């Protein structure tokens, strides 16, 4: 089982980035895929989540209208499009998978994690 994130980087406030999470080694249709982030000195928080089987979709309030999640079933890829980025969005972003039907933001509920990708927003 493997989750690999890519697409992080440095951007100025108001800029955009697209993160990719490529999953392999498990049937993604039976899992939820979540995006989390962790800033220095802060706890890991759930940013977005999708249930590929049920269509359940979740966004953290502070990213609603700016972040958009999409999935490519055939390629086992989940994308997180991030627009109008703010300095508070600076963090290491992780994708994670849990064998559940509905989204959850509880870190402990996730079975598999990627290695993380850094997003830095600064002027």
mmCIF file of C-alpha atoms in Angstrom:
data_model
loop_
_atom_site.group_PDB
_atom_site.id
_atom_site.type_symbol
_atom_site.label_atom_id
_atom_site.label_comp_id
_atom_site.label_asym_id
_atom_site.label_seq_id
_atom_site.Cartn_x
_atom_site.Cartn_y
_atom_site.Cartn_z
ATOM 1 C CA UNK A 1 0.000 0.000 0.000
ATOM 2 C CA UNK A 2 1.389 3.355 -0.975
ATOM 3 C CA UNK A 3 0.259 6.977 -1.086
ATOM 4 C CA UNK A 4 2.486 9.495 -2.819
ATOM 5 C CA UNK A 5 1.867 13.237 -2.717
ATOM 6 C CA UNK A 6 3.287 15.770 -5.131
ATOM 7 C CA UNK A 7 2.696 19.349 -6.194
ATOM 8 C CA UNK A 8 3.745 21.330 -3.161
ATOM 9 C CA UNK A 9 5.925 24.406 -3.377
ATOM 10 C CA UNK A 10 6.307 28.078 -2.650
ATOM 11 C CA UNK A 11 3.707 30.622 -3.723
ATOM 12 C CA UNK A 12 2.798 34.204 -2.933
ATOM 13 C CA UNK A 13 -0.506 35.049 -1.217
ATOM 14 C CA UNK A 14 -3.360 34.782 -3.681
ATOM 15 C CA UNK A 15 -1.554 32.153 -5.715
ATOM 16 C CA UNK A 16 -2.592 28.609 -6.552
ATOM 17 C CA UNK A 17 -1.168 25.122 -6.243
ATOM 18 C CA UNK A 18 -2.486 21.689 -7.124
ATOM 19 C CA UNK A 19 -1.570 18.730 -4.956
ATOM 20 C CA UNK A 20 -1.789 15.158 -6.225
ATOM 21 C CA UNK A 21 -2.169 11.980 -4.226
ATOM 22 C CA UNK A 22 -1.491 8.776 -6.133
ATOM 23 C CA UNK A 23 -2.710 5.620 -4.431
ATOM 24 C CA UNK A 24 -1.555 2.085 -5.146
ATOM 25 C CA UNK A 25 -1.858 -1.358 -3.605
ATOM 26 C CA UNK A 26 -5.425 -1.135 -2.392
ATOM 27 C CA UNK A 27 -8.926 -0.782 -3.875
ATOM 28 C CA UNK A 28 -9.538 2.951 -3.562
ATOM 29 C CA UNK A 29 -13.256 2.505 -4.129
ATOM 30 C CA UNK A 30 -13.484 0.962 -0.650
ATOM 31 C CA UNK A 31 -11.678 3.832 1.038
ATOM 32 C CA UNK A 32 -12.029 7.451 1.896
ATOM 33 C CA UNK A 33 -9.133 9.702 0.916
ATOM 34 C CA UNK A 34 -8.362 12.642 3.151
ATOM 35 C CA UNK A 35 -6.038 15.606 2.877
ATOM 36 C CA UNK A 36 -4.491 16.841 6.114
ATOM 37 C CA UNK A 37 -2.009 19.554 6.935
ATOM 38 C CA UNK A 38 0.330 20.236 9.785
ATOM 39 C CA UNK A 39 1.960 23.581 10.438
ATOM 40 C CA UNK A 40 4.971 23.933 12.766
ATOM 41 C CA UNK A 41 3.874 23.715 16.379
ATOM 42 C CA UNK A 42 0.288 22.826 15.502
ATOM 43 C CA UNK A 43 -1.725 19.646 15.418
ATOM 44 C CA UNK A 44 -2.485 17.894 12.170
ATOM 45 C CA UNK A 45 -5.889 18.984 10.860
ATOM 46 C CA UNK A 46 -8.214 17.630 8.229
ATOM 47 C CA UNK A 47 -8.530 19.880 5.192
ATOM 48 C CA UNK A 48 -10.665 17.867 2.808
ATOM 49 C CA UNK A 49 -11.963 14.359 2.308
ATOM 50 C CA UNK A 50 -13.792 12.313 -0.298
ATOM 51 C CA UNK A 51 -15.535 8.971 -0.222
ATOM 52 C CA UNK A 52 -14.909 7.521 -3.662
ATOM 53 C CA UNK A 53 -17.718 5.004 -3.266
ATOM 54 C CA UNK A 54 -20.363 7.182 -1.682
ATOM 55 C CA UNK A 55 -19.445 10.654 -2.910
ATOM 56 C CA UNK A 56 -19.294 12.090 0.599
ATOM 57 C CA UNK A 57 -17.225 15.279 0.496
ATOM 58 C CA UNK A 58 -15.819 17.454 3.272
ATOM 59 C CA UNK A 59 -13.942 20.755 3.448
ATOM 60 C CA UNK A 60 -12.506 22.564 6.442
ATOM 61 C CA UNK A 61 -14.438 25.814 6.902
ATOM 62 C CA UNK A 62 -11.369 27.991 6.359
ATOM 63 C CA UNK A 63 -10.726 26.490 2.904
ATOM 64 C CA UNK A 64 -14.282 26.334 1.573
ATOM 65 C CA UNK A 65 -14.548 28.154 -1.742
ATOM 66 C CA UNK A 66 -10.758 28.100 -2.175
ATOM 67 C CA UNK A 67 -9.835 24.398 -2.167
ATOM 68 C CA UNK A 68 -11.443 21.872 -4.475
ATOM 69 C CA UNK A 69 -10.996 18.117 -4.415
ATOM 70 C CA UNK A 70 -11.407 15.839 -7.417
ATOM 71 C CA UNK A 71 -10.665 12.205 -8.122
ATOM 72 C CA UNK A 72 -9.653 10.117 -11.092
ATOM 73 C CA UNK A 73 -10.932 6.631 -10.390
ATOM 74 C CA UNK A 74 -9.142 4.972 -13.268
ATOM 75 C CA UNK A 75 -5.778 6.403 -12.305
ATOM 76 C CA UNK A 76 -6.236 6.218 -8.533
ATOM 77 C CA UNK A 77 -5.380 9.884 -8.198
ATOM 78 C CA UNK A 78 -6.984 12.411 -5.872
ATOM 79 C CA UNK A 79 -6.271 16.057 -6.591
ATOM 80 C CA UNK A 80 -6.526 19.039 -4.269
ATOM 81 C CA UNK A 81 -6.721 22.301 -6.188
ATOM 82 C CA UNK A 82 -5.851 25.186 -3.882
ATOM 83 C CA UNK A 83 -6.659 28.742 -4.907
ATOM 84 C CA UNK A 84 -6.305 32.148 -3.223
ATOM 85 C CA UNK A 85 -3.697 30.730 -0.898
ATOM 86 C CA UNK A 86 -2.999 32.541 2.353
ATOM 87 C CA UNK A 87 0.018 32.506 4.680
ATOM 88 C CA UNK A 88 -2.097 30.501 7.174
ATOM 89 C CA UNK A 89 -2.229 27.705 4.583
ATOM 90 C CA UNK A 90 1.502 27.138 5.019
ATOM 91 C CA UNK A 91 2.021 23.567 6.222
ATOM 92 C CA UNK A 92 3.093 20.090 5.240
ATOM 93 C CA UNK A 93 0.158 18.518 3.427
ATOM 94 C CA UNK A 94 -0.522 14.790 3.683
ATOM 95 C CA UNK A 95 -2.969 12.504 1.976
ATOM 96 C CA UNK A 96 -4.304 9.529 3.880
ATOM 97 C CA UNK A 97 -6.648 6.598 3.306
ATOM 98 C CA UNK A 98 -9.146 4.893 5.584
ATOM 99 C CA UNK A 99 -11.399 1.937 4.879
ATOM 100 C CA UNK A 100 -14.629 3.732 5.652
ATOM 101 C CA UNK A 101 -17.728 4.793 3.814
ATOM 102 C CA UNK A 102 -18.084 8.343 5.116
ATOM 103 C CA UNK A 103 -15.493 11.033 5.648
ATOM 104 C CA UNK A 104 -13.831 11.540 9.002
ATOM 105 C CA UNK A 105 -11.405 14.199 10.161
ATOM 106 C CA UNK A 106 -9.960 12.078 12.957
ATOM 107 C CA UNK A 107 -6.292 11.382 12.299
ATOM 108 C CA UNK A 108 -6.433 8.123 14.244
ATOM 109 C CA UNK A 109 -9.078 6.735 11.885
ATOM 110 C CA UNK A 110 -6.753 6.675 8.892
ATOM 111 C CA UNK A 111 -4.808 3.540 8.021
ATOM 112 C CA UNK A 112 -2.310 4.751 5.447
ATOM 113 C CA UNK A 113 -0.397 8.002 5.023
ATOM 114 C CA UNK A 114 1.784 9.579 2.399
ATOM 115 C CA UNK A 115 5.127 11.187 3.141
ATOM 116 C CA UNK A 116 3.826 14.743 2.888
ATOM 117 C CA UNK A 117 4.532 17.694 0.623
ATOM 118 C CA UNK A 118 5.457 21.197 1.778
ATOM 119 C CA UNK A 119 3.287 24.194 0.900
ATOM 120 C CA UNK A 120 4.686 27.619 1.746
ATOM 121 C CA UNK A 121 2.721 30.835 1.205
ATOM 122 C CA UNK A 122 4.585 34.063 1.754
ATOM 123 C CA UNK A 123 5.207 37.439 0.204
#
